[in-house]
Tab-separated table of C-alpha atoms in Angstrom:
chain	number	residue	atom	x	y	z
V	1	UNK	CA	46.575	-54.302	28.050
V	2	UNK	CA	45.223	-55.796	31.201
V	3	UNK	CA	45.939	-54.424	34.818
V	4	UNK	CA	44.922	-54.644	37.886
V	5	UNK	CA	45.367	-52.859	41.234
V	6	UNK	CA	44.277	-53.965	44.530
V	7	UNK	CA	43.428	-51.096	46.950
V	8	UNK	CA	41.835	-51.200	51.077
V	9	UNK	CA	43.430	-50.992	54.277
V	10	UNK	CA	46.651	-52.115	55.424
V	11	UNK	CA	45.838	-52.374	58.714
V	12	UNK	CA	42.640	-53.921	60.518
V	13	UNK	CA	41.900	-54.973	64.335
V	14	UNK	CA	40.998	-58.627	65.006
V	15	UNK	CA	37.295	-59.094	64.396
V	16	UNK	CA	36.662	-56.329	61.908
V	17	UNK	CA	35.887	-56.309	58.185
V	18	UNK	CA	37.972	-56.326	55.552
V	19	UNK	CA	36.827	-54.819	52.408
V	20	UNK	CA	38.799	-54.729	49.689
V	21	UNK	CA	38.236	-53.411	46.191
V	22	UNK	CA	40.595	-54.452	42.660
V	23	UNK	CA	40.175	-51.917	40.040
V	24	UNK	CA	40.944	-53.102	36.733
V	25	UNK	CA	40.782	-51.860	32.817
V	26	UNK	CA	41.362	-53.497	29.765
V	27	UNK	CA	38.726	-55.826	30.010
V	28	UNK	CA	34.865	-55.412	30.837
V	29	UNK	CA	33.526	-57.839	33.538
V	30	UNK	CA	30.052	-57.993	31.575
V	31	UNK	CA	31.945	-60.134	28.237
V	32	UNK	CA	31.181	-64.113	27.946
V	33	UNK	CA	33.008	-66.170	29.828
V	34	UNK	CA	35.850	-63.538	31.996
V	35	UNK	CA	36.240	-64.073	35.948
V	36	UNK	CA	38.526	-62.004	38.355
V	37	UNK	CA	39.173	-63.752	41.691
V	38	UNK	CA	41.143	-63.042	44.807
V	39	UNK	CA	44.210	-65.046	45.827
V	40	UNK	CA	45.829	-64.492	49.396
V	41	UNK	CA	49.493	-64.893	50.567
V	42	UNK	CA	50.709	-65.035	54.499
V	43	UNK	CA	54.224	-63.955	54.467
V	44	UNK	CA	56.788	-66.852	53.793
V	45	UNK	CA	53.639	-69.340	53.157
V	46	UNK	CA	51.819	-70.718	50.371
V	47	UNK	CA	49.027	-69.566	47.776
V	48	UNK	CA	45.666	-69.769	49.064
V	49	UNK	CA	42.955	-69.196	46.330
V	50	UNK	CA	39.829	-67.020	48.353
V	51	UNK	CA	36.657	-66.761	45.469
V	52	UNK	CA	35.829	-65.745	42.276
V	53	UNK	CA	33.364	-64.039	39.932
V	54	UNK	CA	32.349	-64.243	36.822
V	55	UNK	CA	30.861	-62.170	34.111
V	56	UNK	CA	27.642	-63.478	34.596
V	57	UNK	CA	27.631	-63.168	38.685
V	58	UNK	CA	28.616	-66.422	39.256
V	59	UNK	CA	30.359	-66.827	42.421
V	60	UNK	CA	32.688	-69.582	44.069
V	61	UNK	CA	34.299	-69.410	47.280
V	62	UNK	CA	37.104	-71.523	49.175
V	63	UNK	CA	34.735	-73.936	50.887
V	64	UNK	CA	37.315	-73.592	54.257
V	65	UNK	CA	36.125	-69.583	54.294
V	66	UNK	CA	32.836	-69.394	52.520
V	67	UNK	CA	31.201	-68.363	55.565
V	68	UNK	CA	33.234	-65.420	56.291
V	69	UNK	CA	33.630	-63.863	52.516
V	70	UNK	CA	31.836	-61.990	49.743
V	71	UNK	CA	32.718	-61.478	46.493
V	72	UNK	CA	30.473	-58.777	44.695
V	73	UNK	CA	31.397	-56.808	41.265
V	74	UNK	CA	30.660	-53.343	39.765
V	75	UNK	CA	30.629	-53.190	36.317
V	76	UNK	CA	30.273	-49.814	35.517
V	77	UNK	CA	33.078	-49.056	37.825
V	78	UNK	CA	35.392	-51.868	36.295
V	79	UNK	CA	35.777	-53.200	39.887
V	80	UNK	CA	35.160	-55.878	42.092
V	81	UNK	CA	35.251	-56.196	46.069
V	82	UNK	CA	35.915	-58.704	48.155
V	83	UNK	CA	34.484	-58.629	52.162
V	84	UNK	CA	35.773	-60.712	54.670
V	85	UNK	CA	34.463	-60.459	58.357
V	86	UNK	CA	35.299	-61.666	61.768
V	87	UNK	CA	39.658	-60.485	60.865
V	88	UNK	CA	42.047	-62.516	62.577
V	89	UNK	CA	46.268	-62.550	63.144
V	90	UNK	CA	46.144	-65.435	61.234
V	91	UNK	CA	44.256	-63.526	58.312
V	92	UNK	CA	47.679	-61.499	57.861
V	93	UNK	CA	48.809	-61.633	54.389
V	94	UNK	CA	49.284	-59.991	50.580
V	95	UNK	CA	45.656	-60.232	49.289
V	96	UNK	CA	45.568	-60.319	45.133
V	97	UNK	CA	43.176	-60.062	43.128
V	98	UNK	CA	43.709	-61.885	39.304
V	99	UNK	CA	41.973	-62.392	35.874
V	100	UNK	CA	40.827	-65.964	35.053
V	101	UNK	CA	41.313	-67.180	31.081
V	102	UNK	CA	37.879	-67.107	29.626
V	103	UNK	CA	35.940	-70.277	31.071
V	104	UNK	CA	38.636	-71.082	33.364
V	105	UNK	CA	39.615	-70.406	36.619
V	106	UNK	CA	43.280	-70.228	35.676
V	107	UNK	CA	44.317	-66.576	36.273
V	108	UNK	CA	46.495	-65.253	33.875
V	109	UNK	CA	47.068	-61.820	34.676
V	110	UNK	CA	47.572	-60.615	38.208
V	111	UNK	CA	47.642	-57.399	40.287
V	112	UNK	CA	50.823	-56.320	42.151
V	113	UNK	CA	49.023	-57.181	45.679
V	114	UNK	CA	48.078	-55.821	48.847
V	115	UNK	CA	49.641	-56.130	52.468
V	116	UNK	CA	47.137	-56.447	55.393
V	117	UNK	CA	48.129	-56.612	58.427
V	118	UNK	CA	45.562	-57.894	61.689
V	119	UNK	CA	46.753	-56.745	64.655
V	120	UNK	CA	45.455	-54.982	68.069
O	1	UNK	CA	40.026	-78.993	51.145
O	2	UNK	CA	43.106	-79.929	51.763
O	3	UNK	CA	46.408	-77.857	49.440
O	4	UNK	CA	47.581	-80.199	46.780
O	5	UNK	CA	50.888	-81.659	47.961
O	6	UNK	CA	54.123	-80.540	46.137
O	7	UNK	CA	57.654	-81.122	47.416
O	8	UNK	CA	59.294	-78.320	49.260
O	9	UNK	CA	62.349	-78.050	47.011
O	10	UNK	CA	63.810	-79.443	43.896
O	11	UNK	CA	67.136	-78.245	42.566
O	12	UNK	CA	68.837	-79.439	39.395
O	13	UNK	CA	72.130	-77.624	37.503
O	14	UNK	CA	71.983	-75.078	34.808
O	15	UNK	CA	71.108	-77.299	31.533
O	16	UNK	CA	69.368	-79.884	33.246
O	17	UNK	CA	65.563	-80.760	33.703
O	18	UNK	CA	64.167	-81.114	36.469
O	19	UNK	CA	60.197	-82.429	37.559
O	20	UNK	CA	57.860	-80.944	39.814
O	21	UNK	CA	55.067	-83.276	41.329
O	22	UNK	CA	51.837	-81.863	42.584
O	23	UNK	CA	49.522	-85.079	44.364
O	24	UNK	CA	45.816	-84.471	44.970
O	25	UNK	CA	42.867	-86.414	45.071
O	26	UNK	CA	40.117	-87.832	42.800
O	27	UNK	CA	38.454	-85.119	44.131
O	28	UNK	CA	40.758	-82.391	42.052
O	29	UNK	CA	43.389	-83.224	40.158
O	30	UNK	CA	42.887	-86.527	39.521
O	31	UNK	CA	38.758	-85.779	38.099
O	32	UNK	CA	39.014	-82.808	35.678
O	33	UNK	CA	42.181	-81.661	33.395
O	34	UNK	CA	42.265	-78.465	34.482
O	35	UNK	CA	45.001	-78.057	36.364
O	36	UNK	CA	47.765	-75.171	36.502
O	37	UNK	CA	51.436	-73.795	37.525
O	38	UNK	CA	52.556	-70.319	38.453
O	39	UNK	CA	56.014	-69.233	39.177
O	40	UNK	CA	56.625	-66.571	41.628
O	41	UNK	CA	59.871	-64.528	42.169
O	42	UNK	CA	60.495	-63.216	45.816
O	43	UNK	CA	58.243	-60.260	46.013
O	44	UNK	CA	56.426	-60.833	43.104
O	45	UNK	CA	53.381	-61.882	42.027
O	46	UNK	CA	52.858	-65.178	40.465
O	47	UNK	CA	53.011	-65.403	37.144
O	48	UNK	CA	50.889	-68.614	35.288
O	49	UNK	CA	53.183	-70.890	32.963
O	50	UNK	CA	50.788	-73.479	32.397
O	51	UNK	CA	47.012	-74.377	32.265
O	52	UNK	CA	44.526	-77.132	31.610
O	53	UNK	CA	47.466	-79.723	32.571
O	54	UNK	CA	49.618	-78.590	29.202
O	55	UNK	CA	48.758	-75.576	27.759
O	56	UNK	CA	51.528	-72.535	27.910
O	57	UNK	CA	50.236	-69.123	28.062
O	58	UNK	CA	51.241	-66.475	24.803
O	59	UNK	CA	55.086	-65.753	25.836
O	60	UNK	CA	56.118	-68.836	28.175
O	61	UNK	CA	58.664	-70.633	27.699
O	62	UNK	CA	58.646	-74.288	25.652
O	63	UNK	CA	61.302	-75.116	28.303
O	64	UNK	CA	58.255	-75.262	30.632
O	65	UNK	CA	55.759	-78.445	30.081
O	66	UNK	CA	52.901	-80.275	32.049
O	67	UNK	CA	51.204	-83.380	32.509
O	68	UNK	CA	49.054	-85.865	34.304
O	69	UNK	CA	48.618	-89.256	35.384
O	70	UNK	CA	45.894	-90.390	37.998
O	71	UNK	CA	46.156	-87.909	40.914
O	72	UNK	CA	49.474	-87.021	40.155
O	73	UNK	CA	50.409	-83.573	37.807
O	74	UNK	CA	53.962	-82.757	37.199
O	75	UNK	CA	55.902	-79.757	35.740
O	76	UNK	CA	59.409	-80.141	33.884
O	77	UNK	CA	61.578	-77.730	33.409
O	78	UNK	CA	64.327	-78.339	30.980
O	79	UNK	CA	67.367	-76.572	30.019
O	80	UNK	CA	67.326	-75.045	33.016
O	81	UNK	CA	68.256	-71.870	33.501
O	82	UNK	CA	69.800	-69.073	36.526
O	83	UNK	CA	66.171	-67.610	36.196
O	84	UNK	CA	63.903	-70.609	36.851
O	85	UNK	CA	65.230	-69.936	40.573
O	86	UNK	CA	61.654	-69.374	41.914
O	87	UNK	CA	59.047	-70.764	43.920
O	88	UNK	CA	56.474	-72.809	41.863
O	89	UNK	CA	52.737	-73.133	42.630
O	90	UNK	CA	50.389	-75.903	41.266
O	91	UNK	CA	46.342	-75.343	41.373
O	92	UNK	CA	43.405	-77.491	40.512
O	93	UNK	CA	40.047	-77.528	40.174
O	94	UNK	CA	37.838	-79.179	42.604
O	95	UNK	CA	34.618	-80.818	42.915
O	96	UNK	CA	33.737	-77.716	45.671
O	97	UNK	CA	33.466	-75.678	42.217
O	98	UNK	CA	36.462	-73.958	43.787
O	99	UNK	CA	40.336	-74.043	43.101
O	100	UNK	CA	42.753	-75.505	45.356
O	101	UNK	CA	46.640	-74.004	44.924
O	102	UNK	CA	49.830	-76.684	46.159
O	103	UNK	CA	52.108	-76.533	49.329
O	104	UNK	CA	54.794	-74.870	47.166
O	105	UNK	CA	58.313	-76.134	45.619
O	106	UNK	CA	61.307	-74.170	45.717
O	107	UNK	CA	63.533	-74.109	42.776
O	108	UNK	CA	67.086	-74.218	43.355
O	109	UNK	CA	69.349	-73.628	40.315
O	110	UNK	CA	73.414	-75.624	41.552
């Protein structure tokens, strides 16, 4: 069975960092062809898809944000992090993080999400 | 890039089917088939009903189908039912190498 659980803080001040991690088991990030991404939700708005890995550290990002994320993974620790600097209001919203179909970026599996809140 | 563009509701009564459009560009949905739908109840997370235009997870419903033609995808619901009530999210890939999700549709169920 696959799960996974964002985790990271639910509160950070306009301009800071944003790290956070989504710890998963049931699947190893070092098989053929498996991704995990990260998905973001401001309340009462739309899906916004943020970047994803794959198994062989291949990484896309939302072109709109690509200069303000990272998406890095930890195999060994069945986890993957996702960085986003230079936090804004705007940047308030339930980050998730989700498992893509092998060789696709549809994610078929997804974690419960995580509230962040940006705010002075 | 621009969010695919999906109406902001559709409603239909139980037993009926009803059509979601998503619109995008040659740039995503209309250049590769690999486009998908996710349903999400209030307070949930999404859940994915349908990928690479057609395809229906393990454990969806055949009540649930998609297509595509040009720029356009759609997904139809038939038979509907009190728990299709539920906001519905099309994504595509896009020449970026990234995904692109839609504006959103509400589902009403009369």
């Amino acid at each position: 069975q696959i799960t996974l659980k964002e985790s990271g803080p639910t509160l950070v001040k306009p301009t800071q960092t944003l790290t956070l991690t989504c710890t998963f088991s049931g699947f190893s990030l070092s098989t053929s062809g498996v991704g995990v991404g990260w998905i973001r939700q401001p309340p009462g708005k739309a899906l916004e898809w943020l970047a994803l890995i794959y198994w062989d550290d291949d990484k896309r990002y939302s072109p709109s944000l690509k200069s303000r994320l990272t998406i890095t993974k930890d195999t060994s620790k069945n986890q993957v992090v996702l960085t986003m600097t230079n936090m804004d209001p705007v940047d308030t919203a339930t980050y998730y993080c989700a498992h893509t179909i092998p060789r696709r970026g549809a994610f078929d599996i997804w974690g419960q999400g995580t509230m962040v809140t940006v705010s002075s | 890039q621009s969010a695919l563009t999906q109406p902001a509701s559709v409603s239909g009564s139980p037993g009926q089917s009803i059509t979601i459009s998503c619109t995008g560009t040659s740039s995503d949905v209309g250049g590769y088939n690999y486009v998908s739908w996710y349903q999400q109840h209030p307070g949930k997370a999404p859940k994915l009903m349908i990928y690479d235009v057609s395809n229906r997870p393990s454990g969806v419903s055949n009540r649930f189908s998609g297509s595509k033609s040009g720029n356009t995808a759609s997904l139809t619901i038939s038979g509907l039912q009190a728990e299709d009530e539920a906001d519905y999210y099309c994504s595509s890939y896009t020449s970026s190498s990234s995904e692109v999700f839609g504006t959103g549709t509400k589902v009403t169920v009369l």
